[in-house]
Amino acid sequence: MTLSRMTLAAALLGATALGAQAQTLRIGLQEDPDILDPDQSRTFVGRIVYASLCDKLVDITPELEIIPQLATEWSWNDDNTELTMQLREGVTFHDGTPFDAEAVAANIDRSQNLEESRRKSELTSITGVEVLGEHEIRFDLDAPDATLLAQFADRAGMMISPTAAEEAGADFGLEPICSGPFSFVERVAQDRIVLEAFPEYWNAEEILVDGVTYLPIPDTTVRLANLQSGDLDMIERMSATDMAQAESDGSITVERATSLGYDGITFNVGNGDRADNPFGADGELLRQALSASIDREALSQVVFNGVTTPGNQQYSPESPFYAEDYPVPERDVERARALLAEAGYEDGVTLEVQAPNDTDSMQVIQVIQAMASEAGIDISITSKEFATMLSDQTAGDYTASLVGWSGRVDPDGNIHQFMTTDGGINDSGYSNPEIDRLLDEARQSNDTAERQALYAEARGILNEDLPIVYLWHDTWLWAISDRVQGFVPYPDGMIRLEGVSLEED
């Protein structure tokens, strides 16, 4: 047995042992999250854990309507530069610290000023925070910000204990303390994250299980096999190629929702020394050539059985913010070769791409490798554990990455922090003052048509620069044991456990 298989086996044995606990829901994740600190983290699976661990100021419905969570109501002043929120009373953090306006102010200050925070670019419009009462707070903005409520529906709005945050500093994620329905028990890297129901939760009557354990199992086949054997109760991001097997199993229900996000290849064009490569700082023509060499429709059919939507922008073709003037391109190998020749690489060029070590990602990059080779692009593949890959991206220790984004309710969440100079997740190191201007203006407008025009203008520039080559938009697939009742699928891919119960065997 190889080391990786031994590790998987150990994880599965751990899952079985943990599953013996009464009313503990066991969820199989595609990867292990990065640090469990809302200000520092960036993984999709981390957000899945946060859905149980950390309440936010606001949440969303399955129809993407923003609704109250820790804030019960809110209002804007006439020029949309002041947002006043009324906060939920009777809420405590898992360490007993009361949730109030002072706690919210401390959270915003940390998100804006913690050196390691990735939330800074999401909250740049907030210039001041005024505590108006024990459960009332006002955010002062330098200009209208159409994205702010949507930011508060995600990590920027997750409230952590200010007591614990002050004590732990940047190490908060080692033992996170929030105010969600479940509190942190333990984490064993690459094996499990264990949470238990928080008895003082403000909405405790909706929490119907005693605990939840998350188990990272990158191999999609192994993940489904353990659901079928009863060692897991639910798996997220089931492979589309496993749908037929899951749907033929009478003990499993398959749920789905269209993603708000995208998947693609991010290039290092300005993030440190490794941007000095043919596809990097001055590699627009080569990035265009790679894009032209890829058959996005075939990629969707071959790897995902047609479940995904081919794409070429940060929004899917179904989004009202999709720029219609730039449709998903057909594959054009001759154009790709011509672009290589124009760039001075008529005899071909090599590109190193790092990719997550899960089953689907490896299949995707291998298909792209075969397509690109026909145009003269030789792709070498480096397989990495997902959190490690993201860490290397952040540090600029990469040439290109196969990586996705789960998407946000507001269109700004899919582009601003990736494409603006010094954006919180701009691993590409891309910088273009005109893009900065367009995306900042789009944040400040509440007029949908005006925002559409600004994003379309930005797309015209990005279609040439291509710091990210967008490839497809996911459909979230969950496979769930028939013991699990009450699960509701959401387009953001999160697993919300309010109202979810687990029947006895």
Short mmCIF file of C-alpha atoms in Angstrom, two decimals:
data_model
loop_
_atom_site.label_atom_id
_atom_site.label_comp_id
_atom_site.label_asym_id
_atom_site.label_seq_id
_atom_site.Cartn_x
_atom_site.Cartn_y
_atom_site.Cartn_z
CA MET A 1 0.00 0.00 0.00
CA THR A 2 1.38 3.43 -0.95
CA LEU A 3 1.81 6.18 1.61
CA SER A 4 -1.09 8.16 0.14
CA ARG A 5 -3.38 5.16 0.34
CA MET A 6 -2.23 4.48 3.90
CA THR A 7 -3.11 8.07 4.79
CA LEU A 8 -6.53 7.69 3.21
CA ALA A 9 -7.09 4.43 5.03
CA ALA A 10 -6.19 6.07 8.33
CA ALA A 11 -8.62 8.88 7.61
CA LEU A 12 -11.38 6.41 6.88
CA LEU A 13 -10.71 4.44 10.05
CA GLY A 14 -10.88 7.74 11.92
CA ALA A 15 -14.18 8.48 10.23
CA THR A 16 -15.60 5.13 11.33
CA ALA A 17 -14.53 5.59 14.91
CA LEU A 18 -15.90 9.12 15.05
CA GLY A 19 -19.11 8.00 13.43
CA ALA A 20 -19.81 5.78 16.44
CA GLN A 21 -20.59 8.90 18.46
CA ALA A 22 -24.31 9.59 18.87
CA GLN A 23 -25.78 12.00 16.34
CA THR A 24 -22.47 13.15 14.87
CA LEU A 25 -22.78 14.09 11.22
CA ARG A 26 -19.76 13.02 9.15
CA ILE A 27 -19.05 15.08 6.03
CA GLY A 28 -16.42 14.15 3.44
CA LEU A 29 -14.51 17.14 2.04
CA GLN A 30 -12.50 17.26 -1.17
CA GLU A 31 -9.54 18.86 0.58
CA ASP A 32 -8.25 19.94 3.97
CA PRO A 33 -8.95 23.62 4.72
CA ASP A 34 -6.21 26.15 5.28
CA ILE A 35 -6.05 28.12 8.56
CA LEU A 36 -9.44 28.46 10.28
CA ASP A 37 -9.28 32.23 10.68
CA PRO A 38 -11.85 34.15 8.60
CA ASP A 39 -9.44 37.04 8.17
CA GLN A 40 -6.60 34.90 6.85
CA SER A 41 -8.20 31.93 5.09
CA ARG A 42 -9.14 31.49 1.46
CA THR A 43 -10.18 27.87 0.81
CA PHE A 44 -13.66 26.83 -0.27
CA VAL A 45 -13.75 23.95 2.21
CA GLY A 46 -12.79 26.37 4.97
CA ARG A 47 -16.00 28.27 4.22
CA ILE A 48 -17.94 25.02 4.52
CA VAL A 49 -16.57 24.59 8.04
CA TYR A 50 -17.31 28.23 8.86
CA ALA A 51 -20.97 27.69 7.94
CA SER A 52 -21.21 25.68 11.16
CA LEU A 53 -18.58 27.49 13.21
CA CYS A 54 -18.88 31.23 12.55
CA ASP A 55 -22.09 33.22 12.14
CA LYS A 56 -22.01 36.31 9.92
CA LEU A 57 -23.69 39.68 10.10
CA VAL A 58 -26.00 38.61 7.25
CA ASP A 59 -26.63 35.44 5.26
CA ILE A 60 -28.35 34.53 1.98
CA THR A 61 -31.33 32.47 0.92
CA PRO A 62 -31.09 29.76 -1.77
CA GLU A 63 -32.47 32.45 -4.11
CA LEU A 64 -29.51 34.74 -3.17
CA GLU A 65 -31.55 37.24 -1.18
CA ILE A 66 -29.57 38.80 1.69
CA ILE A 67 -31.25 38.10 5.04
CA PRO A 68 -30.52 38.77 8.74
CA GLN A 69 -28.19 36.63 10.82
CA LEU A 70 -26.26 38.45 13.58
CA ALA A 71 -27.62 41.76 12.27
CA THR A 72 -31.41 41.81 12.48
CA GLU A 73 -32.04 44.88 10.35
CA TRP A 74 -30.14 47.64 8.57
CA SER A 75 -30.65 50.93 6.76
CA TRP A 76 -28.71 53.36 4.54
CA ASN A 77 -28.62 57.13 4.65
CA ASP A 78 -29.78 59.11 1.63
CA ASP A 79 -26.45 59.11 -0.22
CA ASN A 80 -25.56 55.50 0.70
CA THR A 81 -22.42 56.47 2.63
CA GLU A 82 -23.65 55.32 6.05
CA LEU A 83 -24.90 51.83 6.90
CA THR A 84 -26.58 51.42 10.28
CA MET A 85 -27.19 47.95 11.67
CA GLN A 86 -29.25 46.68 14.57
CA LEU A 87 -27.58 43.63 16.12
CA ARG A 88 -29.10 40.48 17.53
CA GLU A 89 -29.36 40.46 21.33
CA GLY A 90 -28.65 37.45 23.55
CA VAL A 91 -25.77 36.12 21.44
CA THR A 92 -22.50 34.93 22.98
CA PHE A 93 -19.26 33.68 21.50
CA HIS A 94 -18.15 30.14 22.32
CA ASP A 95 -15.82 31.45 25.06
CA GLY A 96 -18.65 33.36 26.77
CA THR A 97 -17.68 36.79 25.41
CA PRO A 98 -20.86 38.74 24.62
CA PHE A 99 -21.65 39.63 21.03
CA ASP A 100 -22.39 43.34 20.79
CA ALA A 101 -21.52 46.45 18.80
CA GLU A 102 -18.07 46.70 20.40
CA ALA A 103 -17.34 43.14 19.23
CA VAL A 104 -18.37 44.05 15.67
CA ALA A 105 -16.16 47.13 15.73
CA ALA A 106 -13.22 45.01 16.91
CA ASN A 107 -13.83 42.50 14.12
CA ILE A 108 -13.87 45.19 11.42
CA ASP A 109 -10.70 46.73 12.85
CA ARG A 110 -8.96 43.33 12.77
CA SER A 111 -10.09 42.61 9.21
CA GLN A 112 -8.75 45.97 8.06
CA ASN A 113 -5.53 46.11 10.06
CA LEU A 114 -4.28 42.61 10.90
CA GLU A 115 -1.08 42.30 8.88
CA GLU A 116 -2.07 38.84 7.60
CA SER A 117 -5.67 39.76 6.79
CA ARG A 118 -7.00 38.98 3.30
CA ARG A 119 -10.17 40.96 3.95
CA LYS A 120 -8.60 44.41 3.61
CA SER A 121 -9.56 44.93 -0.03
CA GLU A 122 -13.12 43.77 0.69
CA LEU A 123 -13.64 46.50 3.30
CA THR A 124 -11.70 49.43 1.85
CA SER A 125 -14.84 51.58 1.62
CA ILE A 126 -15.26 51.63 5.42
CA THR A 127 -13.48 54.70 6.79
CA GLY A 128 -15.01 54.66 10.26
CA VAL A 129 -17.09 52.57 12.64
CA GLU A 130 -19.34 54.22 15.23
CA VAL A 131 -20.83 52.28 18.15
CA LEU A 132 -24.26 53.86 18.64
CA GLY A 133 -25.46 51.59 21.42
CA GLU A 134 -24.93 48.14 22.87
CA HIS A 135 -26.56 46.53 19.83
CA GLU A 136 -26.42 49.29 17.22
CA ILE A 137 -23.50 50.18 14.95
CA ARG A 138 -22.85 52.47 12.01
CA PHE A 139 -20.33 52.03 9.21
CA ASP A 140 -19.12 55.24 7.56
CA LEU A 141 -18.00 54.91 3.93
CA ASP A 142 -15.84 57.12 1.76
CA ALA A 143 -18.23 56.49 -1.15
CA PRO A 144 -21.26 54.29 -1.88
CA ASP A 145 -20.35 50.60 -1.87
CA ALA A 146 -22.84 48.31 -3.58
CA THR A 147 -20.84 45.26 -2.45
CA LEU A 148 -20.70 45.78 1.31
CA LEU A 149 -23.73 43.74 2.37
CA ALA A 150 -22.56 40.88 0.14
CA GLN A 151 -19.13 41.08 1.81
CA PHE A 152 -20.85 40.84 5.19
CA ALA A 153 -22.54 37.64 3.95
CA ASP A 154 -19.11 36.02 3.69
CA ARG A 155 -15.81 35.95 5.59
CA ALA A 156 -15.63 39.73 6.05
CA GLY A 157 -18.89 39.49 7.99
CA MET A 158 -17.94 36.46 10.12
CA MET A 159 -17.70 37.46 13.75
CA ILE A 160 -14.96 35.97 15.94
CA SER A 161 -14.47 36.42 19.67
CA PRO A 162 -12.52 39.65 20.18
CA THR A 163 -11.19 38.24 23.46
CA ALA A 164 -9.75 35.16 21.76
CA ALA A 165 -8.54 37.18 18.76
CA GLU A 166 -6.60 39.59 20.96
CA GLU A 167 -5.01 36.75 22.92
CA ALA A 168 -4.09 34.59 19.93
CA GLY A 169 -3.22 37.21 17.31
CA ALA A 170 -2.29 35.60 13.99
CA ASP A 171 -2.54 32.14 15.62
CA PHE A 172 -6.30 32.47 16.18
CA GLY A 173 -6.99 29.82 13.53
CA LEU A 174 -5.36 27.10 15.62
CA GLU A 175 -8.32 27.18 18.02
CA PRO A 176 -11.03 29.35 16.45
CA ILE A 177 -13.77 30.79 18.66
CA CYS A 178 -16.85 32.20 16.94
CA SER A 179 -20.58 32.35 17.70
CA GLY A 180 -21.99 29.78 15.27
CA PRO A 181 -24.14 26.73 16.00
CA PHE A 182 -21.09 24.50 16.60
CA SER A 183 -17.89 25.12 18.57
CA PHE A 184 -14.38 23.92 17.82
CA VAL A 185 -13.17 20.69 19.49
CA GLU A 186 -10.06 19.57 17.62
CA ARG A 187 -8.27 19.47 14.31
CA VAL A 188 -5.88 16.83 13.04
CA ALA A 189 -4.28 18.05 9.81
CA GLN A 190 -5.25 16.02 6.74
CA ASP A 191 -7.49 13.83 8.91
CA ARG A 192 -10.43 15.57 10.60
CA ILE A 193 -11.98 18.72 12.03
CA VAL A 194 -14.37 18.06 14.91
CA LEU A 195 -17.08 20.46 16.09
CA GLU A 196 -19.75 20.04 18.76
CA ALA A 197 -23.15 21.70 19.13
CA PHE A 198 -22.99 24.94 21.14
CA PRO A 199 -25.82 24.73 23.71
CA GLU A 200 -26.06 28.54 24.11
CA TYR A 201 -26.48 29.19 20.40
CA TRP A 202 -29.18 31.80 19.77
CA ASN A 203 -30.97 29.51 17.31
CA ALA A 204 -30.25 26.23 19.11
CA GLU A 205 -33.71 24.78 18.47
CA GLU A 206 -32.79 24.48 14.79
CA ILE A 207 -29.64 22.45 15.51
CA LEU A 208 -30.69 18.80 15.54
CA VAL A 209 -27.35 16.96 15.69
CA ASP A 210 -24.83 16.81 18.54
CA GLY A 211 -21.77 17.42 16.43
CA VAL A 212 -20.21 17.44 12.99
CA THR A 213 -16.91 15.99 11.81
CA TYR A 214 -15.30 17.03 8.54
CA LEU A 215 -12.98 14.51 6.89
CA PRO A 216 -10.76 15.55 3.96
CA ILE A 217 -10.62 12.76 1.35
CA PRO A 218 -9.30 14.04 -2.01
CA ASP A 219 -10.03 10.84 -3.93
CA THR A 220 -13.61 11.23 -5.18
CA THR A 221 -14.07 7.48 -5.64
CA VAL A 222 -12.94 6.76 -2.09
CA ARG A 223 -15.19 9.52 -0.79
CA LEU A 224 -18.26 8.03 -2.48
CA ALA A 225 -17.33 4.48 -1.42
CA ASN A 226 -17.25 5.56 2.20
CA LEU A 227 -20.63 7.22 1.87
CA GLN A 228 -22.02 3.99 0.45
CA SER A 229 -20.45 1.92 3.22
CA GLY A 230 -21.94 4.15 5.92
CA ASP A 231 -18.65 5.66 7.11
CA LEU A 232 -19.77 9.08 5.87
CA ASP A 233 -23.19 10.74 5.92
CA MET A 234 -22.60 13.35 3.20
CA ILE A 235 -19.98 14.28 0.62
CA GLU A 236 -19.50 17.60 -1.14
CA ARG A 237 -18.40 18.05 -4.76
CA MET A 238 -19.14 14.52 -5.82
CA SER A 239 -17.52 13.85 -9.17
CA ALA A 240 -19.92 14.11 -12.10
CA THR A 241 -18.60 10.78 -13.35
CA ASP A 242 -19.91 9.17 -10.14
CA MET A 243 -23.45 10.50 -10.52
CA ALA A 244 -24.86 7.40 -12.18
CA GLN A 245 -23.46 5.17 -9.44
CA ALA A 246 -24.80 7.41 -6.69
CA GLU A 247 -28.23 7.84 -8.26
CA SER A 248 -28.61 4.08 -8.70
CA ASP A 249 -28.03 3.56 -4.96
CA GLY A 250 -31.38 3.66 -3.19
CA SER A 251 -29.75 4.75 0.07
CA ILE A 252 -28.28 7.94 -1.45
CA THR A 253 -29.84 11.22 -2.55
CA VAL A 254 -28.05 13.51 -5.00
CA GLU A 255 -28.58 17.27 -4.65
CA ARG A 256 -27.26 19.94 -6.99
CA ALA A 257 -27.00 23.73 -7.41
CA THR A 258 -25.38 25.93 -10.04
CA SER A 259 -22.21 27.58 -8.78
CA LEU A 260 -21.67 31.33 -8.58
CA GLY A 261 -17.98 30.92 -9.32
CA TYR A 262 -15.48 29.74 -11.91
CA ASP A 263 -12.48 27.51 -12.54
CA GLY A 264 -9.47 28.34 -14.66
CA ILE A 265 -5.72 28.77 -14.88
CA THR A 266 -4.15 31.64 -12.94
CA PHE A 267 -0.77 32.87 -14.22
CA ASN A 268 2.03 34.48 -12.25
CA VAL A 269 2.49 37.74 -14.17
CA GLY A 270 3.94 39.92 -11.41
CA ASN A 271 4.19 38.05 -8.12
CA GLY A 272 7.91 37.78 -7.43
CA ASP A 273 10.83 36.36 -9.36
CA ARG A 274 8.88 33.46 -10.86
CA ALA A 275 6.85 35.90 -12.93
CA ASP A 276 9.97 36.02 -15.11
CA ASN A 277 8.92 33.19 -17.43
CA PRO A 278 7.60 33.04 -21.01
CA PHE A 279 3.95 33.02 -19.86
CA GLY A 280 4.55 35.62 -17.13
CA ALA A 281 5.09 39.37 -17.12
CA ASP A 282 5.19 39.83 -20.91
CA GLY A 283 3.44 36.62 -21.91
CA GLU A 284 0.05 37.90 -23.09
CA LEU A 285 0.38 36.25 -26.49
CA LEU A 286 1.30 32.88 -24.97
CA ARG A 287 -1.59 33.06 -22.51
CA GLN A 288 -3.89 33.84 -25.44
CA ALA A 289 -2.41 30.87 -27.31
CA LEU A 290 -3.11 28.50 -24.42
CA SER A 291 -6.68 29.76 -24.20
CA ALA A 292 -7.17 29.24 -27.94
CA SER A 293 -5.83 25.67 -27.71
CA ILE A 294 -8.49 24.55 -25.20
CA ASP A 295 -11.86 23.10 -26.23
CA ARG A 296 -13.97 24.17 -23.25
CA GLU A 297 -17.05 22.22 -24.33
CA ALA A 298 -15.06 19.02 -24.77
CA LEU A 299 -13.43 19.58 -21.38
CA SER A 300 -16.87 19.75 -19.78
CA GLN A 301 -18.03 16.61 -21.56
CA VAL A 302 -14.91 14.48 -21.04
CA VAL A 303 -14.24 15.23 -17.37
CA PHE A 304 -17.64 16.32 -16.05
CA ASN A 305 -20.14 14.46 -18.23
CA GLY A 306 -21.48 17.81 -19.42
CA VAL A 307 -22.60 18.85 -15.93
CA THR A 308 -20.41 22.00 -15.88
CA THR A 309 -20.90 25.13 -17.99
CA PRO A 310 -18.04 26.15 -20.33
CA GLY A 311 -16.83 29.66 -19.52
CA ASN A 312 -14.39 32.43 -20.36
CA GLN A 313 -15.24 35.08 -17.77
CA GLN A 314 -15.54 35.45 -14.03
CA TYR A 315 -19.32 35.12 -14.41
CA SER A 316 -21.21 32.36 -16.18
CA PRO A 317 -23.11 33.05 -19.42
CA GLU A 318 -26.33 32.89 -17.34
CA SER A 319 -25.26 35.87 -15.18
CA PRO A 320 -26.70 39.33 -15.93
CA PHE A 321 -23.10 40.59 -15.60
CA TYR A 322 -21.71 38.34 -18.33
CA ALA A 323 -20.17 40.49 -21.09
CA GLU A 324 -22.03 39.33 -24.22
CA ASP A 325 -19.49 40.93 -26.56
CA TYR A 326 -16.93 38.33 -25.46
CA PRO A 327 -18.59 34.91 -25.90
CA VAL A 328 -16.98 31.59 -24.97
CA PRO A 329 -14.44 31.01 -27.75
CA GLU A 330 -14.29 27.95 -29.95
CA ARG A 331 -11.04 26.01 -29.96
CA ASP A 332 -8.65 27.35 -32.62
CA VAL A 333 -5.37 25.42 -32.79
CA GLU A 334 -4.15 27.32 -35.85
CA ARG A 335 -4.62 30.64 -34.08
CA ALA A 336 -2.80 29.23 -31.05
CA ARG A 337 0.18 28.25 -33.22
CA ALA A 338 0.17 31.66 -34.90
CA LEU A 339 0.24 33.39 -31.52
CA LEU A 340 3.17 31.22 -30.42
CA ALA A 341 5.04 32.19 -33.57
CA GLU A 342 4.24 35.87 -33.07
CA ALA A 343 5.61 35.61 -29.54
CA GLY A 344 8.83 34.07 -30.86
CA TYR A 345 8.11 30.45 -29.93
CA GLU A 346 7.38 28.91 -33.31
CA ASP A 347 9.12 25.68 -32.22
CA GLY A 348 7.02 25.39 -29.07
CA VAL A 349 7.20 26.38 -25.40
CA THR A 350 6.97 24.69 -22.00
CA LEU A 351 4.55 25.68 -19.22
CA GLU A 352 4.59 24.33 -15.66
CA VAL A 353 1.12 24.14 -14.11
CA GLN A 354 0.45 23.19 -10.50
CA ALA A 355 -2.86 21.47 -9.83
CA PRO A 356 -4.71 20.11 -6.78
CA ASN A 357 -4.20 16.41 -6.10
CA ASP A 358 -7.91 15.53 -6.26
CA THR A 359 -9.26 13.21 -8.95
CA ASP A 360 -11.18 15.71 -11.08
CA SER A 361 -8.43 18.34 -11.10
CA MET A 362 -5.84 15.84 -12.28
CA GLN A 363 -8.15 14.67 -15.07
CA VAL A 364 -8.77 18.28 -16.13
CA ILE A 365 -5.12 19.25 -16.35
CA GLN A 366 -4.26 16.05 -18.22
CA VAL A 367 -6.96 16.80 -20.82
CA ILE A 368 -5.68 20.38 -21.15
CA GLN A 369 -2.14 19.02 -21.46
CA ALA A 370 -3.19 16.89 -24.43
CA MET A 371 -5.05 19.76 -26.11
CA ALA A 372 -2.23 22.27 -25.61
CA SER A 373 0.38 19.88 -26.99
CA GLU A 374 -1.32 19.99 -30.40
CA ALA A 375 -0.58 23.72 -30.51
CA GLY A 376 3.05 23.36 -29.43
CA ILE A 377 2.60 24.04 -25.71
CA ASP A 378 4.22 21.37 -23.55
CA ILE A 379 2.57 21.40 -20.09
CA SER A 380 4.41 19.86 -17.17
CA ILE A 381 2.12 19.05 -14.23
CA THR A 382 2.96 19.44 -10.55
CA SER A 383 0.38 17.84 -8.24
CA LYS A 384 -0.03 19.42 -4.78
CA GLU A 385 -2.23 19.22 -1.72
CA PHE A 386 -4.69 22.09 -2.14
CA ALA A 387 -3.80 24.26 0.87
CA THR A 388 -0.10 23.88 0.02
CA MET A 389 -0.79 24.94 -3.55
CA LEU A 390 -2.61 28.07 -2.37
CA SER A 391 0.22 28.90 0.00
CA ASP A 392 2.71 28.65 -2.86
CA GLN A 393 0.44 30.83 -5.02
CA THR A 394 0.33 33.51 -2.35
CA ALA A 395 4.12 33.47 -2.03
CA GLY A 396 4.58 33.69 -5.82
CA ASP A 397 6.24 30.29 -5.87
CA TYR A 398 4.52 29.11 -9.04
CA THR A 399 4.23 29.73 -12.77
CA ALA A 400 0.57 28.80 -13.31
CA SER A 401 -2.15 27.17 -11.21
CA LEU A 402 -5.30 25.26 -12.04
CA VAL A 403 -7.55 26.84 -9.43
CA GLY A 404 -11.14 27.94 -8.99
CA TRP A 405 -13.27 30.32 -6.98
CA SER A 406 -16.60 29.36 -5.45
CA GLY A 407 -18.20 32.70 -6.28
CA ARG A 408 -20.01 35.46 -4.44
CA VAL A 409 -23.49 36.94 -4.49
CA ASP A 410 -22.29 40.32 -5.75
CA PRO A 411 -20.27 40.29 -9.03
CA ASP A 412 -17.51 42.33 -7.37
CA GLY A 413 -16.63 39.28 -5.27
CA ASN A 414 -15.50 37.36 -8.35
CA ILE A 415 -13.11 39.95 -9.71
CA HIS A 416 -12.05 42.94 -7.59
CA GLN A 417 -9.72 41.22 -5.13
CA PHE A 418 -8.19 39.11 -7.93
CA MET A 419 -7.55 41.84 -10.51
CA THR A 420 -6.92 45.11 -8.67
CA THR A 421 -3.43 46.17 -7.70
CA ASP A 422 -2.68 44.77 -4.23
CA GLY A 423 -6.06 42.97 -4.11
CA GLY A 424 -6.39 40.52 -1.22
CA ILE A 425 -6.25 37.42 -3.44
CA ASN A 426 -4.30 38.83 -6.40
CA ASP A 427 -1.86 35.91 -6.51
CA SER A 428 -1.23 36.69 -10.16
CA GLY A 429 0.43 39.98 -9.24
CA TYR A 430 -1.54 41.60 -12.06
CA SER A 431 -1.67 45.41 -12.05
CA ASN A 432 -3.40 47.71 -14.51
CA PRO A 433 -4.49 51.22 -13.40
CA GLU A 434 -7.39 51.23 -15.86
CA ILE A 435 -8.72 47.96 -14.44
CA ASP A 436 -8.37 49.42 -10.94
CA ARG A 437 -10.43 52.44 -11.97
CA LEU A 438 -13.18 50.45 -13.67
CA LEU A 439 -13.60 47.95 -10.84
CA ASP A 440 -13.53 50.65 -8.15
CA GLU A 441 -16.22 52.60 -10.03
CA ALA A 442 -18.36 49.46 -10.33
CA ARG A 443 -18.23 49.10 -6.54
CA GLN A 444 -19.61 52.58 -6.05
CA SER A 445 -22.67 52.29 -8.28
CA ASN A 446 -26.06 50.86 -7.37
CA ASP A 447 -27.18 51.07 -11.01
CA THR A 448 -27.11 47.58 -12.53
CA ALA A 449 -26.78 48.81 -16.12
CA GLU A 450 -23.87 51.09 -15.21
CA ARG A 451 -22.11 48.27 -13.38
CA GLN A 452 -22.67 45.91 -16.33
CA ALA A 453 -21.04 48.43 -18.67
CA LEU A 454 -18.04 48.90 -16.37
CA TYR A 455 -17.47 45.16 -16.01
CA ALA A 456 -17.82 44.70 -19.79
CA GLU A 457 -15.21 47.42 -20.40
CA ALA A 458 -12.89 45.69 -17.95
CA ARG A 459 -13.48 42.38 -19.73
CA GLY A 460 -12.28 43.91 -23.00
CA ILE A 461 -8.91 44.65 -21.38
CA LEU A 462 -8.69 41.38 -19.47
CA ASN A 463 -9.52 39.40 -22.59
CA GLU A 464 -6.18 40.56 -23.99
CA ASP A 465 -4.11 40.47 -20.78
CA LEU A 466 -5.51 37.12 -19.52
CA PRO A 467 -3.91 36.91 -16.06
CA ILE A 468 -6.57 34.23 -15.56
CA VAL A 469 -7.77 31.96 -18.36
CA TYR A 470 -11.32 31.05 -17.34
CA LEU A 471 -12.48 27.56 -18.37
CA TRP A 472 -15.75 26.47 -16.76
CA HIS A 473 -18.40 27.07 -14.10
CA ASP A 474 -19.19 24.27 -11.68
CA THR A 475 -22.42 22.62 -10.71
CA TRP A 476 -22.24 21.73 -7.04
CA LEU A 477 -23.06 18.06 -6.43
CA TRP A 478 -23.76 16.61 -3.00
CA ALA A 479 -24.38 12.94 -2.30
CA ILE A 480 -26.25 12.35 0.93
CA SER A 481 -27.20 9.30 2.96
CA ASP A 482 -30.92 8.73 3.33
CA ARG A 483 -30.33 9.01 7.10
CA VAL A 484 -29.81 12.74 6.60
CA GLN A 485 -32.96 14.83 6.50
CA GLY A 486 -33.53 18.54 5.92
CA PHE A 487 -30.49 19.48 3.81
CA VAL A 488 -31.08 22.44 1.47
CA PRO A 489 -28.65 23.05 -1.45
CA TYR A 490 -27.36 26.63 -1.93
CA PRO A 491 -25.67 28.16 -5.00
CA ASP A 492 -22.69 29.20 -2.85
CA GLY A 493 -21.90 25.52 -2.21
CA MET A 494 -22.05 25.85 1.57
CA ILE A 495 -23.49 23.18 3.89
CA ARG A 496 -25.84 24.88 6.34
CA LEU A 497 -26.91 22.58 9.16
CA GLU A 498 -29.91 24.41 10.59
CA GLY A 499 -32.83 21.99 10.37
CA VAL A 500 -30.63 19.04 9.35
CA SER A 501 -31.21 15.84 11.32
CA LEU A 502 -29.67 12.39 11.33
CA GLU A 503 -31.91 9.36 11.69
CA GLU A 504 -30.76 6.33 13.67
CA ASP A 505 -29.61 3.27 11.71
#
